[in-house]
DNA sequence: GTCTATAATTTGATAGAC
DNA sequence: GTCTATCAAATTATAGAC
């Protein structure tokens, strides 16, 4: 029953504001979309319920009706972002793939993901930096404890076999992560310094897929 | 005249709270020290005037007496941090030094600076990401416009001379910056993932001075 | 210059009509 | 479910005593 009321409501708004509102999204989805945008862009502290309401084209009261508090709403988005940020990377990190292939896949997948979520790095870095209990708890639940060592073991095995140079596996991993993620966290700086625009930035990151992988691989090749 | 009153005041507080307060710092300096700590750690949005007052061991009213508003106080600290973040790096970038030596100096100086200012990267990345008019204006005033091209010219010259491989100068620069700065911005993540403590993190960054420089240099050597 | 008390503003959260 | 009106709390900023 209410689905028609909502549909009608959206169509009225659509005509009224001459704006495209996807009519088949539930209110909850519209709120989450808006919350994702605002929280990911501004972080918890700088995000305003009013901003989210405006982004979702509704009023603040409705946000509280669906999610009770800013904190609870944030936790949903943080959870999403945390998973998004780590999941794919950690999955590739522990496949049975040969090391060189794996490094190329890691870099490509990571940069592709970040090109679609350009505010994610700064969001994650910030929220992990904040000393929030909730976030510390959630971080400890990540299965990194097992996944990272798996990769390290793989690198150590290659070193013993003599197929790659003797490198510190943890540094290797940090190098890969740094080279992929930093340009996104520092995008405004990059763009100002080098005077490039959004489109040029994205093209540059496409180039970096090969540049980073080559750099890393040449540093471990004998 | 008032310098004695202040000295007396500080000594009283010192005895009263059994706490070491350097008595020869002016009130303004004590406020700036506190503001630097709080703003750099938490960013503008999450920083509270109350936090700064507590850190400086005085009350909020006094902060306003000296700096009028939170915004004005922040601008002083931002200015300081901006200079601190770029100045030394850009100076080294444009010395007459030979390229390989220069890269080693850049990496060492940058990591040394960041070891002493571990919250600086995240602060700068965040504030540059915020769309503040004041910050955009200040960024444009940085002499990067001239300094970066100077370095790029140097690299291009080496390539033409045939002393180094044919690499994209801008990517080379971004690689150096990424490798040095990212671990500090992602310190909480690094520490959680690899289970290391503050002391171990700092030792790791000491190791990275050589690791990063070697990596970069080996990638340009013929 | 420094403090206490208080005003003003912003922001998160709720009540109640429809 | 959604809105308007309102409250409550947090936070910045000022007034005025000492």
Coordinates of C-alpha atoms (C1' of nucleotides) in Angstrom, one line a residue:
Chain A
X1 CA 0.0 0.0 0.0
X2 CA 2.5 2.6 1.2
X3 CA 4.8 1.8 -1.8
X4 CA 2.3 3.6 -4.0
X5 CA 2.2 6.6 -1.7
X6 CA 5.9 6.8 -1.8
X7 CA 6.1 6.4 -5.6
X8 CA 3.5 9.2 -5.9
X9 CA 5.5 11.3 -3.5
X10 CA 8.7 10.9 -5.4
X11 CA 7.0 11.6 -8.7
X12 CA 5.5 14.8 -7.3
X13 CA 8.9 15.8 -6.0
X14 CA 10.4 15.0 -9.4
X15 CA 8.0 17.2 -11.2
X16 CA 8.2 19.8 -8.5
X17 CA 12.0 20.2 -8.4
X18 CA 12.7 19.2 -12.0
X19 CA 15.3 16.8 -10.6
X20 CA 15.9 13.1 -11.2
X21 CA 15.1 11.1 -8.2
X22 CA 15.3 7.3 -8.8
X23 CA 11.8 6.4 -7.7
X24 CA 12.3 2.7 -6.9
X25 CA 14.8 3.4 -4.1
X26 CA 13.4 3.0 -0.6
X27 CA 13.7 5.9 1.8
X28 CA 16.2 3.9 3.8
X29 CA 18.4 3.4 0.7
X30 CA 18.2 7.1 -0.2
X31 CA 19.3 7.9 3.4
X32 CA 22.2 5.5 3.2
X33 CA 23.3 6.8 -0.1
X34 CA 23.3 10.3 1.2
X35 CA 25.0 9.3 4.5
X36 CA 27.7 7.4 2.5
X37 CA 28.4 10.5 0.4
X38 CA 28.6 13.0 3.3
X39 CA 30.4 10.8 5.9
X40 CA 32.9 9.5 3.4
X41 CA 33.7 13.0 2.1
X42 CA 33.8 14.8 5.4
X43 CA 34.4 12.3 8.1
X44 CA 32.3 11.9 11.2
X45 CA 33.2 15.1 13.0
X46 CA 32.6 17.5 10.1
X47 CA 29.5 15.7 8.8
X48 CA 26.2 17.3 9.7
X49 CA 22.8 15.6 9.9
X50 CA 21.5 18.6 8.0
X51 CA 24.0 17.9 5.1
X52 CA 22.8 14.3 4.9
X53 CA 19.2 15.3 4.9
X54 CA 19.8 17.9 2.2
X55 CA 21.7 15.3 0.1
X56 CA 18.9 12.9 0.5
X57 CA 16.3 15.6 -0.2
X58 CA 14.3 15.1 3.0
X59 CA 14.4 16.5 6.6
X60 CA 16.5 15.6 9.6
X61 CA 13.7 14.0 11.6
X62 CA 13.4 11.3 9.0
X63 CA 17.0 10.3 9.4
X64 CA 16.5 9.8 13.1
X65 CA 13.3 7.9 12.5
X66 CA 15.3 5.3 10.4
X67 CA 18.6 5.3 12.3
X68 CA 17.9 6.9 15.7
X69 CA 21.3 8.7 16.0
X70 CA 24.2 10.1 14.0
X71 CA 26.5 7.6 15.6
X72 CA 24.4 4.6 14.6
X73 CA 24.1 5.8 11.1
X74 CA 27.8 6.4 11.0
X75 CA 28.5 2.8 12.2
X76 CA 26.6 1.4 9.2
X77 CA 28.6 3.4 6.8
X78 CA 31.9 2.8 8.5
X79 CA 31.2 -1.0 8.4
X80 CA 30.5 -0.8 4.7
X81 CA 33.6 1.3 4.0
X82 CA 35.8 -0.8 6.1
X83 CA 34.8 -3.9 4.2
X84 CA 35.1 -2.2 0.8
X85 CA 38.5 -0.8 1.7
X86 CA 40.1 -4.1 2.7
X87 CA 38.2 -7.1 1.4
X88 CA 39.2 -7.3 -2.2
X89 CA 42.9 -6.4 -1.5
X90 CA 43.2 -9.0 1.3
X91 CA 41.5 -11.6 -0.9
X92 CA 44.0 -11.2 -3.7
X93 CA 46.8 -11.1 -1.2
X94 CA 46.1 -14.7 -0.2
X95 CA 45.3 -16.4 -3.5
X96 CA 47.6 -19.2 -4.7
X97 CA 48.9 -16.9 -7.5
X98 CA 52.5 -16.6 -8.4
X99 CA 54.1 -13.6 -6.7
X100 CA 54.7 -11.4 -9.7
X101 CA 51.2 -11.9 -11.1
X102 CA 49.8 -11.4 -7.7
X103 CA 51.5 -8.0 -7.3
X104 CA 50.2 -6.8 -10.7
X105 CA 46.7 -7.9 -9.8
X106 CA 46.9 -6.3 -6.4
X107 CA 47.9 -2.9 -7.8
X108 CA 45.4 -3.0 -10.6
X109 CA 42.5 -4.0 -8.4
X110 CA 43.4 -1.5 -5.7
X111 CA 43.7 1.4 -8.0
X112 CA 40.5 0.4 -9.9
X113 CA 38.6 0.3 -6.6
X114 CA 40.0 3.7 -5.4
X115 CA 39.2 5.3 -8.8
X116 CA 35.6 4.5 -8.0
X117 CA 35.9 5.5 -4.3
X118 CA 38.2 8.4 -4.3
X119 CA 37.4 9.7 -0.8
X120 CA 37.7 6.3 0.8
X121 CA 41.4 6.4 1.7
X122 CA 41.2 9.7 3.6
X123 CA 38.0 8.6 5.3
X124 CA 39.6 5.3 6.5
X125 CA 42.9 6.9 7.6
X126 CA 41.0 9.5 9.6
X127 CA 38.6 7.3 11.3
X128 CA 41.3 4.8 12.2
X129 CA 43.3 7.7 13.6
X130 CA 40.5 8.7 15.8
X131 CA 40.6 6.9 19.1
X132 CA 37.1 5.6 18.9
X133 CA 36.3 2.4 20.9
X134 CA 33.9 1.2 18.3
X135 CA 36.5 1.5 15.5
X136 CA 39.3 -0.1 17.5
X137 CA 37.0 -3.1 18.2
X138 CA 36.0 -3.4 14.5
X139 CA 39.6 -3.2 13.3
X140 CA 40.6 -6.1 15.5
X141 CA 38.0 -8.2 14.0
X142 CA 39.5 -8.0 10.5
X143 CA 41.1 -11.2 9.6
X144 CA 44.3 -9.4 8.8
X145 CA 46.0 -11.3 11.6
X146 CA 46.0 -14.4 9.4
X147 CA 46.0 -12.8 5.9
X148 CA 49.1 -10.7 6.2
X149 CA 51.3 -13.5 7.5
X150 CA 50.2 -15.7 4.6
X151 CA 51.6 -13.2 2.2
X152 CA 54.7 -12.8 4.2
X153 CA 55.3 -16.5 4.2
X154 CA 54.9 -16.6 0.4
X155 CA 57.6 -13.9 0.0
X156 CA 59.9 -15.7 2.4
X157 CA 59.4 -18.9 0.6
X158 CA 60.4 -17.2 -2.7
X159 CA 63.5 -15.8 -1.1
X160 CA 64.6 -19.2 0.2
X161 CA 64.0 -20.7 -3.2
X162 CA 66.2 -18.0 -4.6
X163 CA 63.7 -16.8 -7.2
X164 CA 63.6 -13.2 -5.8
X165 CA 66.0 -10.9 -4.0
X166 CA 66.3 -10.9 -0.2
X167 CA 63.7 -8.2 0.7
X168 CA 61.8 -7.5 3.9
X169 CA 58.3 -8.7 3.2
X170 CA 56.6 -6.2 5.4
X171 CA 58.3 -3.3 3.7
X172 CA 57.4 -4.8 0.3
X173 CA 53.8 -4.8 1.4
X174 CA 53.9 -1.2 2.8
X175 CA 55.6 0.0 -0.5
X176 CA 52.7 -1.4 -2.6
X177 CA 50.1 0.0 -0.3
X178 CA 51.8 3.4 -0.1
X179 CA 52.2 3.8 -3.8
X180 CA 48.6 2.9 -4.6
X181 CA 46.8 4.7 -1.8
X182 CA 48.7 7.9 -1.2
X183 CA 47.9 9.7 -4.4
X184 CA 44.2 9.4 -3.6
X185 CA 44.6 10.6 0.0
X186 CA 46.7 13.5 -1.3
X187 CA 44.6 14.2 -4.4
X188 CA 43.9 17.9 -3.6
X189 CA 47.6 18.4 -3.0
X190 CA 48.6 16.6 -6.2
X191 CA 46.1 18.5 -8.2
X192 CA 47.1 21.9 -6.9
X193 CA 50.9 21.2 -7.1
X194 CA 50.9 19.8 -10.6
X195 CA 48.0 21.9 -11.9
X196 CA 46.0 18.9 -13.3
X197 CA 42.3 18.5 -13.3
X198 CA 40.1 15.5 -12.2
X199 CA 40.2 13.8 -15.6
X200 CA 44.0 14.1 -15.9
X201 CA 44.3 12.8 -12.3
X202 CA 42.4 9.7 -13.3
X203 CA 44.4 9.1 -16.4
X204 CA 47.6 9.5 -14.3
X205 CA 46.4 6.8 -11.9
X206 CA 45.7 4.6 -14.9
X207 CA 49.3 5.0 -15.9
X208 CA 50.4 4.3 -12.4
X209 CA 49.0 0.8 -12.4
X210 CA 51.9 -0.3 -14.7
X211 CA 54.5 2.1 -13.2
X212 CA 53.9 0.9 -9.7
X213 CA 53.8 -2.8 -10.5
X214 CA 57.0 -2.5 -12.6
X215 CA 58.8 -0.5 -9.9
X216 CA 57.9 -3.1 -7.2
X217 CA 58.7 -6.1 -9.4
X218 CA 62.0 -4.8 -10.6
X219 CA 63.0 -4.2 -7.0
X220 CA 62.6 -7.9 -6.1
X221 CA 63.8 -9.5 -9.4
X222 CA 67.2 -11.0 -9.3
Chain B
X1 CA 55.7 45.0 35.2
X2 CA 53.2 42.3 34.2
X3 CA 56.0 39.9 33.4
X4 CA 56.5 39.5 37.1
X5 CA 52.9 39.0 37.8
X6 CA 52.9 36.3 35.2
X7 CA 56.0 34.6 36.5
X8 CA 54.5 34.6 40.0
X9 CA 51.3 33.2 38.6
X10 CA 53.1 30.4 36.9
X11 CA 55.1 29.6 39.9
X12 CA 52.0 29.4 42.1
X13 CA 50.4 27.1 39.5
X14 CA 53.5 25.0 39.4
X15 CA 53.5 24.5 43.2
X16 CA 49.7 24.2 43.2
X17 CA 49.4 21.5 40.6
X18 CA 52.8 19.9 41.1
X19 CA 53.2 20.1 37.4
X20 CA 56.1 21.4 35.3
X21 CA 55.1 24.6 33.5
X22 CA 58.0 26.2 31.7
X23 CA 57.7 29.6 33.4
X24 CA 59.4 31.8 30.7
X25 CA 56.9 31.1 28.0
X26 CA 54.4 33.8 27.4
X27 CA 50.7 33.1 27.6
X28 CA 50.5 33.5 23.8
X29 CA 53.2 30.9 23.3
X30 CA 51.5 28.5 25.7
X31 CA 48.2 28.9 23.8
X32 CA 49.9 28.4 20.4
X33 CA 51.7 25.2 21.7
X34 CA 48.3 23.8 22.9
X35 CA 46.5 24.8 19.7
X36 CA 49.2 23.2 17.6
X37 CA 48.9 20.0 19.5
X38 CA 45.1 19.8 19.4
X39 CA 44.5 21.1 15.9
X40 CA 47.3 19.0 14.4
X41 CA 46.1 15.9 16.1
X42 CA 42.3 16.3 15.6
X43 CA 41.9 18.7 12.7
X44 CA 39.7 21.8 12.7
X45 CA 36.3 20.2 12.9
X46 CA 37.0 17.8 15.8
X47 CA 39.1 20.2 17.8
X48 CA 37.4 21.9 20.7
X49 CA 38.3 25.2 22.3
X50 CA 37.9 23.5 25.6
X51 CA 40.5 20.9 24.6
X52 CA 43.0 23.6 23.8
X53 CA 42.3 25.5 27.0
X54 CA 42.8 22.3 29.0
X55 CA 46.0 21.5 27.1
X56 CA 47.3 25.0 27.9
X57 CA 46.0 24.8 31.4
X58 CA 43.9 27.9 31.3
X59 CA 40.3 28.8 30.5
X60 CA 38.6 29.3 27.2
X61 CA 38.0 33.0 27.6
X62 CA 41.7 33.6 27.5
X63 CA 42.0 31.9 24.1
X64 CA 39.5 34.4 22.7
X65 CA 41.2 37.3 24.4
X66 CA 44.4 36.4 22.5
X67 CA 43.0 35.1 19.2
X68 CA 39.4 36.3 19.0
X69 CA 38.0 33.2 17.3
X70 CA 38.7 29.5 16.7
X71 CA 39.0 30.2 13.0
X72 CA 41.7 32.9 13.5
X73 CA 43.6 30.6 15.9
X74 CA 43.4 27.8 13.4
X75 CA 44.8 30.0 10.6
X76 CA 47.9 30.7 12.6
X77 CA 48.5 27.0 13.1
X78 CA 47.7 26.0 9.6
X79 CA 50.2 28.6 8.3
X80 CA 52.9 27.1 10.5
X81 CA 52.1 23.6 9.6
X82 CA 51.9 24.3 5.9
X83 CA 55.4 25.9 6.0
X84 CA 56.8 23.1 8.1
X85 CA 55.3 20.4 5.8
X86 CA 56.7 21.8 2.5
X87 CA 59.6 24.1 3.1
X88 CA 62.5 21.8 3.8
X89 CA 61.4 19.3 1.1
X90 CA 61.0 21.9 -1.5
X91 CA 64.4 23.5 -0.6
X92 CA 66.2 20.2 -1.1
X93 CA 64.3 19.5 -4.2
X94 CA 65.8 22.6 -5.9
X95 CA 69.5 22.5 -4.7
X96 CA 72.2 22.0 -7.3
X97 CA 72.9 18.5 -5.9
X98 CA 73.5 15.5 -8.1
X99 CA 70.2 13.5 -8.6
X100 CA 71.1 10.3 -6.7
X101 CA 72.4 12.3 -3.7
X102 CA 69.5 14.6 -3.8
X103 CA 67.0 11.7 -3.6
X104 CA 68.8 10.2 -0.6
X105 CA 68.7 13.6 1.1
X106 CA 65.1 14.2 0.3
X107 CA 64.0 10.9 1.8
X108 CA 66.1 11.2 4.9
X109 CA 65.1 14.8 5.6
X110 CA 61.4 14.1 5.0
X111 CA 61.3 11.0 7.3
X112 CA 63.3 12.8 10.0
X113 CA 60.9 15.7 9.9
X114 CA 57.8 13.4 10.0
X115 CA 59.2 11.4 12.9
X116 CA 59.2 14.6 14.8
X117 CA 55.7 15.6 13.6
X118 CA 53.8 12.4 13.2
X119 CA 50.4 13.9 12.9
X120 CA 51.4 16.4 10.3
X121 CA 50.6 14.3 7.2
X122 CA 47.0 13.5 8.1
X123 CA 46.4 17.1 9.2
X124 CA 47.7 18.5 5.9
X125 CA 45.9 15.9 3.7
X126 CA 42.6 16.6 5.6
X127 CA 42.7 20.4 5.6
X128 CA 43.7 20.5 1.9
X129 CA 40.8 18.2 1.2
X130 CA 38.4 20.5 3.0
X131 CA 37.0 23.1 0.5
X132 CA 38.0 26.1 2.6
X133 CA 38.5 29.3 0.8
X134 CA 41.3 30.4 3.1
X135 CA 43.2 27.1 2.5
X136 CA 42.8 27.2 -1.2
X137 CA 44.2 30.7 -1.3
X138 CA 47.2 29.8 0.8
X139 CA 48.0 26.7 -1.2
X140 CA 48.2 28.8 -4.4
X141 CA 50.7 31.1 -2.8
X142 CA 53.2 28.3 -2.3
X143 CA 56.1 28.6 -4.6
X144 CA 55.6 25.1 -5.9
X145 CA 54.7 26.4 -9.2
X146 CA 58.4 27.1 -9.8
X147 CA 60.0 24.5 -7.6
X148 CA 58.5 21.4 -8.9
X149 CA 59.3 22.2 -12.6
X150 CA 62.9 22.8 -11.6
X151 CA 63.2 19.3 -10.3
X152 CA 61.4 18.0 -13.4
X153 CA 63.9 19.8 -15.6
X154 CA 66.8 18.2 -13.7
X155 CA 65.4 14.7 -14.3
X156 CA 64.7 15.4 -18.0
X157 CA 68.3 16.6 -18.4
X158 CA 69.6 13.4 -16.8
X159 CA 67.5 11.4 -19.2
X160 CA 68.8 13.3 -22.2
X161 CA 72.3 12.9 -21.0
X162 CA 71.6 9.2 -20.8
X163 CA 72.7 8.9 -17.2
X164 CA 69.4 7.5 -16.0
X165 CA 66.5 5.5 -17.4
X166 CA 63.7 7.1 -19.3
X167 CA 61.2 7.7 -16.4
X168 CA 58.3 10.1 -16.0
X169 CA 59.6 12.8 -13.7
X170 CA 56.2 13.5 -12.1
X171 CA 55.7 9.9 -11.3
X172 CA 59.2 9.7 -9.8
X173 CA 58.3 12.6 -7.5
X174 CA 55.0 11.1 -6.5
X175 CA 56.6 7.8 -5.8
X176 CA 59.1 9.4 -3.4
X177 CA 56.4 11.4 -1.6
X178 CA 54.0 8.5 -1.4
X179 CA 56.6 6.1 0.1
X180 CA 57.8 8.6 2.7
X181 CA 54.5 10.1 3.8
X182 CA 51.9 7.3 3.6
X183 CA 53.2 5.2 6.5
X184 CA 52.7 8.2 8.8
X185 CA 49.2 9.0 7.6
X186 CA 48.4 5.3 7.9
X187 CA 50.2 4.7 11.2
X188 CA 47.2 3.5 13.2
X189 CA 46.4 1.1 10.4
X190 CA 50.0 -0.1 10.1
X191 CA 50.3 -0.6 13.8
X192 CA 47.1 -2.5 14.1
X193 CA 47.8 -4.7 11.1
X194 CA 51.3 -5.6 11.9
X195 CA 50.9 -5.5 15.6
X196 CA 53.8 -3.2 16.3
X197 CA 54.1 -0.5 18.9
X198 CA 55.2 3.1 18.7
X199 CA 58.9 2.4 19.2
X200 CA 58.9 -0.4 16.6
X201 CA 57.1 1.9 14.2
X202 CA 59.8 4.5 14.5
X203 CA 62.6 2.0 14.1
X204 CA 60.8 0.7 11.0
X205 CA 60.7 4.2 9.5
X206 CA 64.4 4.6 10.2
X207 CA 65.0 1.4 8.1
X208 CA 62.8 2.8 5.4
X209 CA 65.1 5.7 4.8
X210 CA 67.5 3.4 3.1
X211 CA 64.9 1.0 1.7
X212 CA 63.0 3.8 -0.1
X213 CA 66.0 5.6 -1.4
X214 CA 67.4 2.3 -2.7
X215 CA 64.1 1.4 -4.3
X216 CA 63.8 4.7 -6.1
X217 CA 67.4 4.9 -7.2
X218 CA 67.5 1.4 -8.5
X219 CA 64.4 2.1 -10.6
X220 CA 66.1 5.0 -12.4
X221 CA 69.6 3.5 -12.7
X222 CA 70.6 2.1 -16.1
Chain C
dG1 C1' 45.7 39.7 31.9
dT2 C1' 42.8 36.3 33.8
dC3 C1' 38.9 34.5 35.6
dT4 C1' 33.5 33.4 36.3
dA5 C1' 29.2 33.8 34.4
dT6 C1' 26.4 34.0 30.6
dA7 C1' 24.9 34.9 26.0
dA8 C1' 24.4 33.3 21.2
dT9 C1' 24.7 29.8 17.9
dT10 C1' 25.0 25.4 16.1
dT11 C1' 23.6 20.8 16.0
dG12 C1' 21.7 16.4 17.5
dA13 C1' 17.4 14.5 19.0
dT14 C1' 12.3 14.2 20.0
dA15 C1' 7.1 15.2 20.1
dG16 C1' 3.2 15.4 17.9
dA17 C1' 0.2 16.7 13.8
dC18 C1' -1.1 14.8 9.5
Chain D
dG1 C1' 6.1 7.4 7.0
dT2 C1' 6.9 12.2 6.7
dC3 C1' 6.7 16.7 8.1
dT4 C1' 6.9 21.1 11.3
dA5 C1' 7.9 22.7 15.6
dT6 C1' 10.6 22.4 19.6
dC7 C1' 13.8 20.8 23.0
dA8 C1' 18.3 19.6 24.9
dA9 C1' 23.1 19.5 24.7
dA10 C1' 27.4 21.0 23.1
dT11 C1' 30.2 24.6 21.6
dT12 C1' 31.8 29.2 20.3
dA13 C1' 32.0 33.8 21.8
dT14 C1' 31.4 37.8 24.9
dA15 C1' 30.6 40.8 29.3
dG16 C1' 32.1 42.2 33.3
dA17 C1' 34.4 41.5 38.0
dC18 C1' 39.0 41.4 39.9

